[in-house]
PDB file of C-alpha atoms in Angstrom:
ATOM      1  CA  UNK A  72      -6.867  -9.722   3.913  1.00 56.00           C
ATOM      2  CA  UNK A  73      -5.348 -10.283   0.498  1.00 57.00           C
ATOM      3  CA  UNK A  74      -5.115 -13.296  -1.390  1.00 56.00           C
ATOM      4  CA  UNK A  75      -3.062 -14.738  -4.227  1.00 58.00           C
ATOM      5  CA  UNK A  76      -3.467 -17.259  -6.468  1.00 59.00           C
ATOM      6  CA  UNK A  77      -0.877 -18.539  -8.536  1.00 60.00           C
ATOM      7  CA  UNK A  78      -2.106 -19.994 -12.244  1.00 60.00           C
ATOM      8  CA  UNK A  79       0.404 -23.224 -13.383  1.00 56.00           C
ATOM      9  CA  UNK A  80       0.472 -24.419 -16.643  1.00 48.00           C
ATOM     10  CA  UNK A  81      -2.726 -26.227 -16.637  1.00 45.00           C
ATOM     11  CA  UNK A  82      -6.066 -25.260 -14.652  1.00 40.00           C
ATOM     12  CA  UNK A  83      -4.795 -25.812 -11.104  1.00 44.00           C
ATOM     13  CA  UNK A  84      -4.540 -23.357  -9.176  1.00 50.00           C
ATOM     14  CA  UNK A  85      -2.286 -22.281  -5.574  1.00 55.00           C
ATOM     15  CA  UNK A  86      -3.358 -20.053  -3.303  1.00 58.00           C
ATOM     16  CA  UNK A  87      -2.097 -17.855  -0.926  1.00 54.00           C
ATOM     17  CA  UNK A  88      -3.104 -15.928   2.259  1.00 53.00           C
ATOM     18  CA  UNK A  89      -1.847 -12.602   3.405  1.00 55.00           C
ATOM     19  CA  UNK A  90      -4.462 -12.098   6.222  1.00 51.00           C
ATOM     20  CA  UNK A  91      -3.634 -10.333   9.593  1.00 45.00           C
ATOM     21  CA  UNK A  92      -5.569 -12.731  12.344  1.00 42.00           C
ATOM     22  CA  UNK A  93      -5.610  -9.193  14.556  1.00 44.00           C
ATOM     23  CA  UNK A  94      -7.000  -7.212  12.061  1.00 47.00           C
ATOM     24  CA  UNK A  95     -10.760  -6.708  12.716  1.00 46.00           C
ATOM     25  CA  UNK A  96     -13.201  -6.742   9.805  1.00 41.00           C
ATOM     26  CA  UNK A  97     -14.235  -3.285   9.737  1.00 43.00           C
ATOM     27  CA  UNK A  98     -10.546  -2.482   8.881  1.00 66.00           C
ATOM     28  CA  UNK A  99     -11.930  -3.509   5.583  1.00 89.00           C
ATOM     29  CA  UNK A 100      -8.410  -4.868   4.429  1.00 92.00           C
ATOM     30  CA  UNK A 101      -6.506  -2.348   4.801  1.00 93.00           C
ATOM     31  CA  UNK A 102      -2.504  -3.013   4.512  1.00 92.00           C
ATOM     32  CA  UNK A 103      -0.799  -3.211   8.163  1.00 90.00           C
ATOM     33  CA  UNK A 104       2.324  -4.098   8.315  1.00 89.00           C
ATOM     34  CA  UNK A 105       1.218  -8.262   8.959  1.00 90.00           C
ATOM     35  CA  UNK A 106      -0.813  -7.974   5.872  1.00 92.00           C
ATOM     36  CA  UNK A 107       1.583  -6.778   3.992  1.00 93.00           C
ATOM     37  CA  UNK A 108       4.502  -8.995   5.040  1.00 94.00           C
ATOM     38  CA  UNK A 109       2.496 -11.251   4.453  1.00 94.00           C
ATOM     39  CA  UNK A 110       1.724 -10.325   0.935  1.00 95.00           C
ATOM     40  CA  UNK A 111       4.813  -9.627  -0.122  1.00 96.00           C
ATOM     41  CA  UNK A 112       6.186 -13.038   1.142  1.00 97.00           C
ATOM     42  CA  UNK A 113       3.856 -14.901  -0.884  1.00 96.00           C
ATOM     43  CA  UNK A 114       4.389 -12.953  -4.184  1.00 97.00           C
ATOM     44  CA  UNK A 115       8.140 -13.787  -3.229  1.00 97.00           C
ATOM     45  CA  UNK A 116       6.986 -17.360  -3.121  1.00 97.00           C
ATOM     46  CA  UNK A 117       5.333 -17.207  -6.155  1.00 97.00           C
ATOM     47  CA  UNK A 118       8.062 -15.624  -7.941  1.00 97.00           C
ATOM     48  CA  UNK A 119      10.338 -18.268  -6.786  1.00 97.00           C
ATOM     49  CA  UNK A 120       8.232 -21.406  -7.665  1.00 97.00           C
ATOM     50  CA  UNK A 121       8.356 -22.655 -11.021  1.00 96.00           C
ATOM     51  CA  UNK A 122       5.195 -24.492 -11.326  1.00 96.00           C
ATOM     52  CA  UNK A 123       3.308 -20.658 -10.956  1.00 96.00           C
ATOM     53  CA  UNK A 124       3.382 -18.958 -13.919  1.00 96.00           C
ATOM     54  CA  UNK A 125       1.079 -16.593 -13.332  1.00 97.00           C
ATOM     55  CA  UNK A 126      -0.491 -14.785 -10.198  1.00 97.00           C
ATOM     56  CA  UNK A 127      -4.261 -13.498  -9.252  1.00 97.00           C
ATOM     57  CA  UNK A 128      -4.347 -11.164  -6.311  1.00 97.00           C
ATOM     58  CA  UNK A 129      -7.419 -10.468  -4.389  1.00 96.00           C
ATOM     59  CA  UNK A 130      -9.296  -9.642  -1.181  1.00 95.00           C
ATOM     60  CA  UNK A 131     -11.479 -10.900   0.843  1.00 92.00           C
ATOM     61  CA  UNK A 132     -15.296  -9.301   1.575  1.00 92.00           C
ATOM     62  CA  UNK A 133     -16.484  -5.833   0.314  1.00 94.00           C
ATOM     63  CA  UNK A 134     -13.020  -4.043  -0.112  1.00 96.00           C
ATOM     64  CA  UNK A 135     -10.263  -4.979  -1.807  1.00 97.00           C
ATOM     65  CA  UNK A 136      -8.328  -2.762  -0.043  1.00 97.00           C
ATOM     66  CA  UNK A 137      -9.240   0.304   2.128  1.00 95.00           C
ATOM     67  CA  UNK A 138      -5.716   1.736   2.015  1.00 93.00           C
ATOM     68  CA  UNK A 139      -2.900   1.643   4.295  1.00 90.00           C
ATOM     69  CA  UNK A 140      -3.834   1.242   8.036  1.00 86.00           C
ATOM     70  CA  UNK A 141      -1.207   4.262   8.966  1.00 80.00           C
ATOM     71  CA  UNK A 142      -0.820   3.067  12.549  1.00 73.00           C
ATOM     72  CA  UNK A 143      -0.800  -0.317  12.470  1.00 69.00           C
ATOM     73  CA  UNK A 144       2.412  -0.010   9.956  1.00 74.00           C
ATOM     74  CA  UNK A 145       4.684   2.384  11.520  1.00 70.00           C
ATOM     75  CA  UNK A 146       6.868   1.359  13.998  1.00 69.00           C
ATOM     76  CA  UNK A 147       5.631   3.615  17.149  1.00 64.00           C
ATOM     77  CA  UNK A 148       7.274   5.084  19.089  1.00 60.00           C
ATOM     78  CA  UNK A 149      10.015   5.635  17.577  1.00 65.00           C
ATOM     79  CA  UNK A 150      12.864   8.265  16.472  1.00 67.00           C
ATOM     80  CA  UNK A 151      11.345  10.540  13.845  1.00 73.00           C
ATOM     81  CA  UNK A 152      14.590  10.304  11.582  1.00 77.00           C
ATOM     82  CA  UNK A 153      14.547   6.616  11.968  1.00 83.00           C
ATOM     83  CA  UNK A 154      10.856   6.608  11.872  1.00 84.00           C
ATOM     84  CA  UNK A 155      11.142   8.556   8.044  1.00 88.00           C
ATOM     85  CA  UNK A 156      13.722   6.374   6.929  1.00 91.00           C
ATOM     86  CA  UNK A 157      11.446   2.971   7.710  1.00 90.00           C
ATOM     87  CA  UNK A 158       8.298   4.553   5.603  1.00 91.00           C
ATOM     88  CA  UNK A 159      10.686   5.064   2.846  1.00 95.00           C
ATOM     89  CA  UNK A 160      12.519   1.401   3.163  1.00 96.00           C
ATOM     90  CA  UNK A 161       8.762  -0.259   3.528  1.00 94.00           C
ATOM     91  CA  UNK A 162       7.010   2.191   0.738  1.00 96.00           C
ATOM     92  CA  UNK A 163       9.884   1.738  -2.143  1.00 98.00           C
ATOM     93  CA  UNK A 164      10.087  -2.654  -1.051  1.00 97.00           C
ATOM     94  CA  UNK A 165       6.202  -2.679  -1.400  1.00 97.00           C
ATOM     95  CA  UNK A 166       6.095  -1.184  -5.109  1.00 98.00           C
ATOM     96  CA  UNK A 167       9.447  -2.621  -5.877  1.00 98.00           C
ATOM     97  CA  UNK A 168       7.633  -5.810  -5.480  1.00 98.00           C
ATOM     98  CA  UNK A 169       4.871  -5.409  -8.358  1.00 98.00           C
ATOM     99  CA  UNK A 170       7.498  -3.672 -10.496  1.00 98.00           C
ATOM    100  CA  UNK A 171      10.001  -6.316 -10.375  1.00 97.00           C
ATOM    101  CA  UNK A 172       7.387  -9.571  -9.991  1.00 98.00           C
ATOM    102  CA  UNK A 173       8.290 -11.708 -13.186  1.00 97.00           C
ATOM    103  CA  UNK A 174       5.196 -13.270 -14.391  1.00 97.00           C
ATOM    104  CA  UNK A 175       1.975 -11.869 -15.017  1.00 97.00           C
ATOM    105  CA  UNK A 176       0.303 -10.136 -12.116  1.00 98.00           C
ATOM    106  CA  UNK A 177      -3.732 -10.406 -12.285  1.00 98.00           C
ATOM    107  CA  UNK A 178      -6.072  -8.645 -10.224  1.00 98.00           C
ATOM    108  CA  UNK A 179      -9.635  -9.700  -9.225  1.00 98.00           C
ATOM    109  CA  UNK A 180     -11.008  -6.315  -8.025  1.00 98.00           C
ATOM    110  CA  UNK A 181     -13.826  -7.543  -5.453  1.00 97.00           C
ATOM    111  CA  UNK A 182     -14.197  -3.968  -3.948  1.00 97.00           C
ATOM    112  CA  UNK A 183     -13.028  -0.393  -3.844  1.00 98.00           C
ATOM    113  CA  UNK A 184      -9.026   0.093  -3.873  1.00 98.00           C
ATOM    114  CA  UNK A 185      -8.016   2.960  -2.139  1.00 98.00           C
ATOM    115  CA  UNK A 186      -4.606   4.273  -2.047  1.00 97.00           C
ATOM    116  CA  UNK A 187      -1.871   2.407  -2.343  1.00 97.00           C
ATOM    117  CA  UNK A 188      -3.759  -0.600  -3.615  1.00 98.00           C
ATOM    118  CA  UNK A 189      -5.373   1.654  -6.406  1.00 98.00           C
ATOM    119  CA  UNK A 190      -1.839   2.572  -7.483  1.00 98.00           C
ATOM    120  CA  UNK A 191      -0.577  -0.746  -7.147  1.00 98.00           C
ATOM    121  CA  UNK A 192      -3.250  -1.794  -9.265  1.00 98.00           C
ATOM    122  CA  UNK A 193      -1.958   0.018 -11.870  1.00 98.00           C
ATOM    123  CA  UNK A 194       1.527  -1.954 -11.898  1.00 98.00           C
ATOM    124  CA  UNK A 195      -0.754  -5.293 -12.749  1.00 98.00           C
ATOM    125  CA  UNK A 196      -0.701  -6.704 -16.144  1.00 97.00           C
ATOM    126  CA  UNK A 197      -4.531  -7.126 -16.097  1.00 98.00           C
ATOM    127  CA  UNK A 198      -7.465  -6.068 -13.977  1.00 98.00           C
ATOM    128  CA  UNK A 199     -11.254  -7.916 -13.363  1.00 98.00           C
ATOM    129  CA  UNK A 200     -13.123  -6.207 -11.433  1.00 98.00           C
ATOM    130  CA  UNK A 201     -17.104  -6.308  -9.424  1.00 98.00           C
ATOM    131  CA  UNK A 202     -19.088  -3.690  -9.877  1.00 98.00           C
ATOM    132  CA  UNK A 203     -18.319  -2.226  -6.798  1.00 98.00           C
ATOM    133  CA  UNK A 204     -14.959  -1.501  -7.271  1.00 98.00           C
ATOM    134  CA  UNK A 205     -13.847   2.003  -7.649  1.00 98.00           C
ATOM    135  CA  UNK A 206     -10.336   3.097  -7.686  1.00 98.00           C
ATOM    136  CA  UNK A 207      -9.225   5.972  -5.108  1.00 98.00           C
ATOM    137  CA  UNK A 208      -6.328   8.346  -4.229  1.00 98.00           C
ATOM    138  CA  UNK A 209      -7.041  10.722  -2.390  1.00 95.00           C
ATOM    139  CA  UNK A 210      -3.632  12.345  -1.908  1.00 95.00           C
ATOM    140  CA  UNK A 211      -5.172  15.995  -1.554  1.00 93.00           C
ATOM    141  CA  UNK A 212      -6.944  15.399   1.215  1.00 91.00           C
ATOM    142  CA  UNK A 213      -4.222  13.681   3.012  1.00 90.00           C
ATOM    143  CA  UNK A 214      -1.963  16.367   1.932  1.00 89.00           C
ATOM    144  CA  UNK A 215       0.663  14.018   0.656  1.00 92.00           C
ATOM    145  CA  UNK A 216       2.502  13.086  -2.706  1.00 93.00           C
ATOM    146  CA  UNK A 217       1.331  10.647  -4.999  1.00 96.00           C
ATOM    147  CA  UNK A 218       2.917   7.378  -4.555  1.00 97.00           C
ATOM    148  CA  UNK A 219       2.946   3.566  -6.183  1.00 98.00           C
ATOM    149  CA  UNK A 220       4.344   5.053  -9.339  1.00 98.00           C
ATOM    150  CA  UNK A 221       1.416   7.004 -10.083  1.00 98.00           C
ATOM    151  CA  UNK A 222       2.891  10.632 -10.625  1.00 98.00           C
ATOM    152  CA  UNK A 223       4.707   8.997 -14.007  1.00 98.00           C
ATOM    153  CA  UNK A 224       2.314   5.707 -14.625  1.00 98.00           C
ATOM    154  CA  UNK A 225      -1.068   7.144 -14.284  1.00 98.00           C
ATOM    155  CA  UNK A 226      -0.955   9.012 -17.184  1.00 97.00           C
ATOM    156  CA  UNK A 227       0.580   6.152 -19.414  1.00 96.00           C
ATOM    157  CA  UNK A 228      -1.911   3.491 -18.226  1.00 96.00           C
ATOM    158  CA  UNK A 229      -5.177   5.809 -17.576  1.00 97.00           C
ATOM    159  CA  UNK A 230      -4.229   8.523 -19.633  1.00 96.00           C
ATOM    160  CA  UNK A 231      -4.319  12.345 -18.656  1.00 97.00           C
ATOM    161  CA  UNK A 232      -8.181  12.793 -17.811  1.00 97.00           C
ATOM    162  CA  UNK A 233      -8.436  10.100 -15.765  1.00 97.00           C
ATOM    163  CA  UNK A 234      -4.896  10.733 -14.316  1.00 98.00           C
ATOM    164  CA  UNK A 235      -6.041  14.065 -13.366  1.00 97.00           C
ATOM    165  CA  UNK A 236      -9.396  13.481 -11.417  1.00 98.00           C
ATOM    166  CA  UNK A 237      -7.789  10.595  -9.507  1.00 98.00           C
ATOM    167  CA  UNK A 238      -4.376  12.487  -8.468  1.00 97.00           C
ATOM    168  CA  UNK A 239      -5.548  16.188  -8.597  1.00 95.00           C
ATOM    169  CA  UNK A 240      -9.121  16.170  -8.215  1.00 96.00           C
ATOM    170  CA  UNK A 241      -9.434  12.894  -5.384  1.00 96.00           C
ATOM    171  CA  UNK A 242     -12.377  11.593  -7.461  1.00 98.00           C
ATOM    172  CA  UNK A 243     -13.683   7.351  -7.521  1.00 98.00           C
ATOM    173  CA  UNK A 244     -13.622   6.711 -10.562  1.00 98.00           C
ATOM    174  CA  UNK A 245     -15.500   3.115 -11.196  1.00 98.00           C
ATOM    175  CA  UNK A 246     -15.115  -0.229 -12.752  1.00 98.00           C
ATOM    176  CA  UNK A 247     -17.443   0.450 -15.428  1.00 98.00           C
ATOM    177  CA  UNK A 248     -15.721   3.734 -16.402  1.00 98.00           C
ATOM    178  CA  UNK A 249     -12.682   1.665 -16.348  1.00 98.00           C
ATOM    179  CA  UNK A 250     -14.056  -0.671 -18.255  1.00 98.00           C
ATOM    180  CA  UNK A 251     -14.781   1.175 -21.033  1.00 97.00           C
ATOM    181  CA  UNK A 252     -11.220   2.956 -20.503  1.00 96.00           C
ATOM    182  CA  UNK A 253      -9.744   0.025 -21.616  1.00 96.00           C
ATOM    183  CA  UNK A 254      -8.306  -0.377 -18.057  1.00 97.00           C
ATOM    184  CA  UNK A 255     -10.410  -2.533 -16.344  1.00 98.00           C
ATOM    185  CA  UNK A 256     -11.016  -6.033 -18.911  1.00 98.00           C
ATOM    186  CA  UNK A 257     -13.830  -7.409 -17.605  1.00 98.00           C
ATOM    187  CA  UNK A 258     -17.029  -6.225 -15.177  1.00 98.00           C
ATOM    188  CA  UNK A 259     -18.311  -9.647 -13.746  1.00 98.00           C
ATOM    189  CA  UNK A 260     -20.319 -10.346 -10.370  1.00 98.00           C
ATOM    190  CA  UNK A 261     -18.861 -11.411  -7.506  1.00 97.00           C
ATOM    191  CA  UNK A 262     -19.377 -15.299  -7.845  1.00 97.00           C
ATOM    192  CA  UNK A 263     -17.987 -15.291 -11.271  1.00 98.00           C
ATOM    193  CA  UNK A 264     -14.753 -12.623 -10.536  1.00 98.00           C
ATOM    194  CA  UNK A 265     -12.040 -15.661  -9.322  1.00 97.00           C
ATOM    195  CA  UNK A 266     -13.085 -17.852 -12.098  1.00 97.00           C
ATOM    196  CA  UNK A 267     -12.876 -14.973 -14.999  1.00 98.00           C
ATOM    197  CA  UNK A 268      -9.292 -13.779 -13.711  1.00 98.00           C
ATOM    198  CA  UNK A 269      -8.118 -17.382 -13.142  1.00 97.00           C
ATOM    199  CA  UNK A 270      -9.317 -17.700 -17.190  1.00 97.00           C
ATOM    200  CA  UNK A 271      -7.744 -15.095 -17.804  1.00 97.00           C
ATOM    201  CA  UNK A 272      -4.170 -15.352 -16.099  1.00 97.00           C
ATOM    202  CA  UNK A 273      -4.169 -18.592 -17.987  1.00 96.00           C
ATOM    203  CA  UNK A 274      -4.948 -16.820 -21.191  1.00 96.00           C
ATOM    204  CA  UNK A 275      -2.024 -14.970 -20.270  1.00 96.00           C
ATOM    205  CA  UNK A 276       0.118 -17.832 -19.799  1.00 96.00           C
ATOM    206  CA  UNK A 277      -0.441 -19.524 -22.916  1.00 96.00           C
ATOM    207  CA  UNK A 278      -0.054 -16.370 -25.297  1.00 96.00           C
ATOM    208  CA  UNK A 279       3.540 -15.645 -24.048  1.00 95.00           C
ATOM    209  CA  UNK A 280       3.548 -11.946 -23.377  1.00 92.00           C
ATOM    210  CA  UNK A 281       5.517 -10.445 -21.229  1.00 94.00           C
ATOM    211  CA  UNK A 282       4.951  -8.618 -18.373  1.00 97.00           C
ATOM    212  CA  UNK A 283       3.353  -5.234 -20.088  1.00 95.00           C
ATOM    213  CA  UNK A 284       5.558  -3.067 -17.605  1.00 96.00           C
ATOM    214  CA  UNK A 285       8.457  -5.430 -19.512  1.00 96.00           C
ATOM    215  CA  UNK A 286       7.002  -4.910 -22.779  1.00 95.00           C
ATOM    216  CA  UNK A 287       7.164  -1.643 -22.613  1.00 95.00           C
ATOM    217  CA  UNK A 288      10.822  -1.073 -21.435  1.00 97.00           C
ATOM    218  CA  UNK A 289       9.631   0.941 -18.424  1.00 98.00           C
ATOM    219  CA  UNK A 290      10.712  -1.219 -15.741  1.00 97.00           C
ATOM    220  CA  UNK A 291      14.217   0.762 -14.964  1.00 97.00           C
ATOM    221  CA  UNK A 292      12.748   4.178 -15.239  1.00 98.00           C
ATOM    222  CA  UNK A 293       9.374   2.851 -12.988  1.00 98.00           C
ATOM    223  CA  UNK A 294      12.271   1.791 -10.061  1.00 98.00           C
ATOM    224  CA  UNK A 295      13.614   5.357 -10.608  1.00 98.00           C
ATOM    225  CA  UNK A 296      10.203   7.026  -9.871  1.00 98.00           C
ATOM    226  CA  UNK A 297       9.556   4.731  -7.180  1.00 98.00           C
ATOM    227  CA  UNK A 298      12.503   5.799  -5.128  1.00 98.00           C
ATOM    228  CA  UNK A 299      11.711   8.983  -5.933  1.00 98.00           C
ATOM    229  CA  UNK A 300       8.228   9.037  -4.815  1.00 98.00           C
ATOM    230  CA  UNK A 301       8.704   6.929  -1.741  1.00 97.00           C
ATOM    231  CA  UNK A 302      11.449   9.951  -0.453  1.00 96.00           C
ATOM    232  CA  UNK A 303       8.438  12.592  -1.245  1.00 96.00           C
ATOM    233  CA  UNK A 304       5.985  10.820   0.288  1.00 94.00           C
ATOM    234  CA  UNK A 305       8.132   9.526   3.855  1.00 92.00           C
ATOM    235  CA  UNK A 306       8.818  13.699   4.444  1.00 91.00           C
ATOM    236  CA  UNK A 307       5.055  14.295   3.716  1.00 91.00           C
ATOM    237  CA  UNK A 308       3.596  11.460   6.171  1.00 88.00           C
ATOM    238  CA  UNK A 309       5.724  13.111   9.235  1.00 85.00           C
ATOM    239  CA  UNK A 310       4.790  16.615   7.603  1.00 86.00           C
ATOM    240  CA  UNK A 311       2.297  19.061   9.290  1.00 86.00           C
ATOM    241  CA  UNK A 312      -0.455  18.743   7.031  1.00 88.00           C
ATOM    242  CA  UNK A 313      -0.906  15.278   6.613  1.00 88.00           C
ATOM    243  CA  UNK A 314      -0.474  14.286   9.956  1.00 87.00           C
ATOM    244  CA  UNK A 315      -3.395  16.968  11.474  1.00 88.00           C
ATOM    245  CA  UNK A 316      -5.736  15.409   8.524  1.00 87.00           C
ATOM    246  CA  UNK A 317      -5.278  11.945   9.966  1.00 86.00           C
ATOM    247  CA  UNK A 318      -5.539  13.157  13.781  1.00 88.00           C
ATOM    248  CA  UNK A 319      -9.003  14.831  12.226  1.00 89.00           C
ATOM    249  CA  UNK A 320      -9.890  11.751  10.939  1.00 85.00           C
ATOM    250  CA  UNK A 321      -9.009   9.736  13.636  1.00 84.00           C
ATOM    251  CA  UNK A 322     -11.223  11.693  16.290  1.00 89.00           C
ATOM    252  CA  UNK A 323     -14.153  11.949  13.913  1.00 88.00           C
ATOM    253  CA  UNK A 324     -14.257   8.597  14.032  1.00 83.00           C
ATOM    254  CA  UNK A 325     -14.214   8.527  18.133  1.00 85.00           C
ATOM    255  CA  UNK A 326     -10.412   6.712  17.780  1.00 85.00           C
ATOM    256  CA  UNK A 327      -8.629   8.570  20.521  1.00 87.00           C
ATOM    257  CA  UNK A 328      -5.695   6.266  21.171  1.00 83.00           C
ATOM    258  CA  UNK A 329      -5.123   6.938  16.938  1.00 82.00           C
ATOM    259  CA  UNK A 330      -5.576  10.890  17.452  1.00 86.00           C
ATOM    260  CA  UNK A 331      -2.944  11.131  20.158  1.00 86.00           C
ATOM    261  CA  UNK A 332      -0.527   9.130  18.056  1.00 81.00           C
ATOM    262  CA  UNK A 333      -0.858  11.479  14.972  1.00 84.00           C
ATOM    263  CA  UNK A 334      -1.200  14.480  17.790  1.00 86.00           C
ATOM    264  CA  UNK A 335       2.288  13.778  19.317  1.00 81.00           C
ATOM    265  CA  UNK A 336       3.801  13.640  15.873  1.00 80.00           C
ATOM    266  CA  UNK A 337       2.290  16.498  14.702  1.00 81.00           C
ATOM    267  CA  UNK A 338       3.587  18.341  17.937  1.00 78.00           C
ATOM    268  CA  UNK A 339       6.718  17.063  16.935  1.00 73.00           C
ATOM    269  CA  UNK A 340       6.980  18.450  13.421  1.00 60.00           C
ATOM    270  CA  UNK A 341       5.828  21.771  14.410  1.00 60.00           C
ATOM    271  CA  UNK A 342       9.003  22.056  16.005  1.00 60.00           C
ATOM    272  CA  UNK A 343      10.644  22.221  12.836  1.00 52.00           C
ATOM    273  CA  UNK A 344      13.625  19.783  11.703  1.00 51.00           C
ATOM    274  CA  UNK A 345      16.205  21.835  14.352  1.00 46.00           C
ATOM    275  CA  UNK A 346      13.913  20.453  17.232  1.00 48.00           C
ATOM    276  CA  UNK A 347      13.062  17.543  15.966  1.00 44.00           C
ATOM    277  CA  UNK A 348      16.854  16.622  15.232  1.00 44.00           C
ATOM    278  CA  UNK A 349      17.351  17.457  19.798  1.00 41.00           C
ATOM    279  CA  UNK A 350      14.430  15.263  19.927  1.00 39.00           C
ATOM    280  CA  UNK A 351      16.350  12.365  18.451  1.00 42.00           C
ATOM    281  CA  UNK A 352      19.280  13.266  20.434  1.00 45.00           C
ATOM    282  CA  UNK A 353      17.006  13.338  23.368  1.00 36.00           C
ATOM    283  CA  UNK A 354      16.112  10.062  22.726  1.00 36.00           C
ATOM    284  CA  UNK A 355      18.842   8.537  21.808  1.00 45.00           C
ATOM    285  CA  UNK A 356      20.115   9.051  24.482  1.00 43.00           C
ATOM    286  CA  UNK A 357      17.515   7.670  26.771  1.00 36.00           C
ATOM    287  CA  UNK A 358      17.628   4.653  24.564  1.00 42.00           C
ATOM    288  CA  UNK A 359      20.906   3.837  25.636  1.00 47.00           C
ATOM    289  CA  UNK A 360      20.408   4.518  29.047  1.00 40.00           C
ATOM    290  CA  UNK A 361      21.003   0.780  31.303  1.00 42.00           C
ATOM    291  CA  UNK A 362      17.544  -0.450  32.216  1.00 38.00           C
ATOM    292  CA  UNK A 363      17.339  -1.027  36.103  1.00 37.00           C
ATOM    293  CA  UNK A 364      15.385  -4.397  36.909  1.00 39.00           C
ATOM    294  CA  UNK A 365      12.014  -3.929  38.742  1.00 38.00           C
ATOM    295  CA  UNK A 366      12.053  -5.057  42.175  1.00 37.00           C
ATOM    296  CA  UNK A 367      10.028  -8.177  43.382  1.00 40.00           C
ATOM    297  CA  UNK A 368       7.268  -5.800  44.294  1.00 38.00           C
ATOM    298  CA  UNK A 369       6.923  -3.665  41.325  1.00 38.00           C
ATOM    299  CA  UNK A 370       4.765  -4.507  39.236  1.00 37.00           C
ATOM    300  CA  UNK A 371       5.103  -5.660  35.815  1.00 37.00           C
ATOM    301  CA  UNK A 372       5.400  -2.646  33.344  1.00 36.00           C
ATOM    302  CA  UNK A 373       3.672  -3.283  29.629  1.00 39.00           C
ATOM    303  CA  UNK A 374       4.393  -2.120  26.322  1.00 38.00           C
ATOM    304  CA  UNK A 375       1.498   1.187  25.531  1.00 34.00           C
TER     305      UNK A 375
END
């Protein structure tokens, strides 16, 4: 899972652990909804305490992050309206979060960041990275909107080549190309990586810059692009196309219980937002509906 690590104002150091204890390792950190809870809970901590003045985020293993894990952060089943309405809550608080964190946000890049922890690597003030780490977006083939800022901030912070094969072309584009993009400030192995971004959070610290988001004046118009972004991208995720990419994925992986999740909402936006809004109705309805109580001899009935 993800790990912070909050820099004081001499050489100690706090740390933080947004792990999910369900989440098996081949998940490769990706953010469920535990994770990032969890994650979000401790930069609030962070943000609240004054002995951190700075704060080093992190994963653990190979991967920083391997994106979002879809189905282990929706809320299923559940009313498609409502259903929208909590990926656009949950994808605007997560950004919000780096864009309004008030000290210095470091990253230690142990691994690839995919998705939304590529773009959310973008809202830190400073990035260290392994030589392993690659960032990734790879909106196209999802067939959704860019998110985390990106459509606006890419460009700024990677400028418009880079920009470009990350959001348009779905390219990795490494730590070493970073590097010498002035994006990534240091390529270091993976013993060294905590110590270097510790060093330089601290470096941070005692040269009293600002935030660079804050230097810049681009906090305000970053919230605007956020909420912008996070309505594109909460019709796209219940849209057709993304939703038959992930069922694709999903079985070519041999996940059948994920494939019948994205199947039934697929089935349900092919109906178009007419049937989908007497779906809600539908279900509504049988949402209000008084439960009867099992009798002694039925059995106990589970959650699927």
């Amino acid at each position: 899972g993800a790990r912070t690590r909050g820099a004081g104002g001499g050489h100690e150091s706090q740390e933080s652990r947004a792990d999910d204890p369900a989440e098996p390792a081949q998940r490769k950190n990706a953010w469920s909804r535990a994770v990032t809870s969890a994650m979000l809970e401790a930069l609030a901590m962070a943000s609240a305490d004054p002995e951190v003045m700075a704060v080093v985020l992190t994963g653990t293993g190979d991967y920083y992050c391997s994106g979002v894990d879809f189905v282990g952060s929706f809320p299923f089943p559940e009313l498609p309206s409502r259903l929208q309405q909590f990926i656009e809550e949950s994808n605007r608080k997560l950004f919000d979060a780096f864009i309004y964190f008030p000290k210095p946000l470091v990253l230690a890049a142990n691994g690839p960041a995919i998705g939304a922890s590529a773009t959310s690597a973008m809202l830190c003030d400073d990035i260290v990275a392994t030589p392993s780490c690659f960032l990734h977006t790879p909106f196209n083939a999802l067939r959704i909107l860019p998110e985390g800022c990106s459509s606006y901030w890419f460009e700024k912070r990677l400028g418009a080549g880079l920009a470009r094969r990350l959001l348009e072309r779905d390219e990795k584009v490494w730590a070493e190309e970073l590097h010498r993009a002035g994006v990534v400030s240091e390529v270091v192995g993976q013993a060294d990586l905590l110590d270097v971004a510790q060093r330089r959070a601290e470096e941070w610290v005692s040269s009293g810059q600002a935030r660079r988001i804050i230097r810049l004046g681009e906090r305000a118009t970053l919230e605007i692009v956020n909420a912008r972004e996070s309505r594109e991208i909460a019709q796209a995720f219940l849209g057709e196309g993304f939703l038959q990419a992930m069922e694709n994925i999903a079985s070519a992986k041999k996940k059948s219980g994920q494939a019948a999740v994205f199947r039934t909402l697929r089935v349900t936006a092919l109906c178009g937002p007419s049937c989908s809004t007497r779906r809600d109705d539908v279900l509504e309805r049988e949402h209000d509906k008084p439960r009867l109580a099992p009798r002694d001899h039925d059995p106990p009935r589970g959650h699927s």
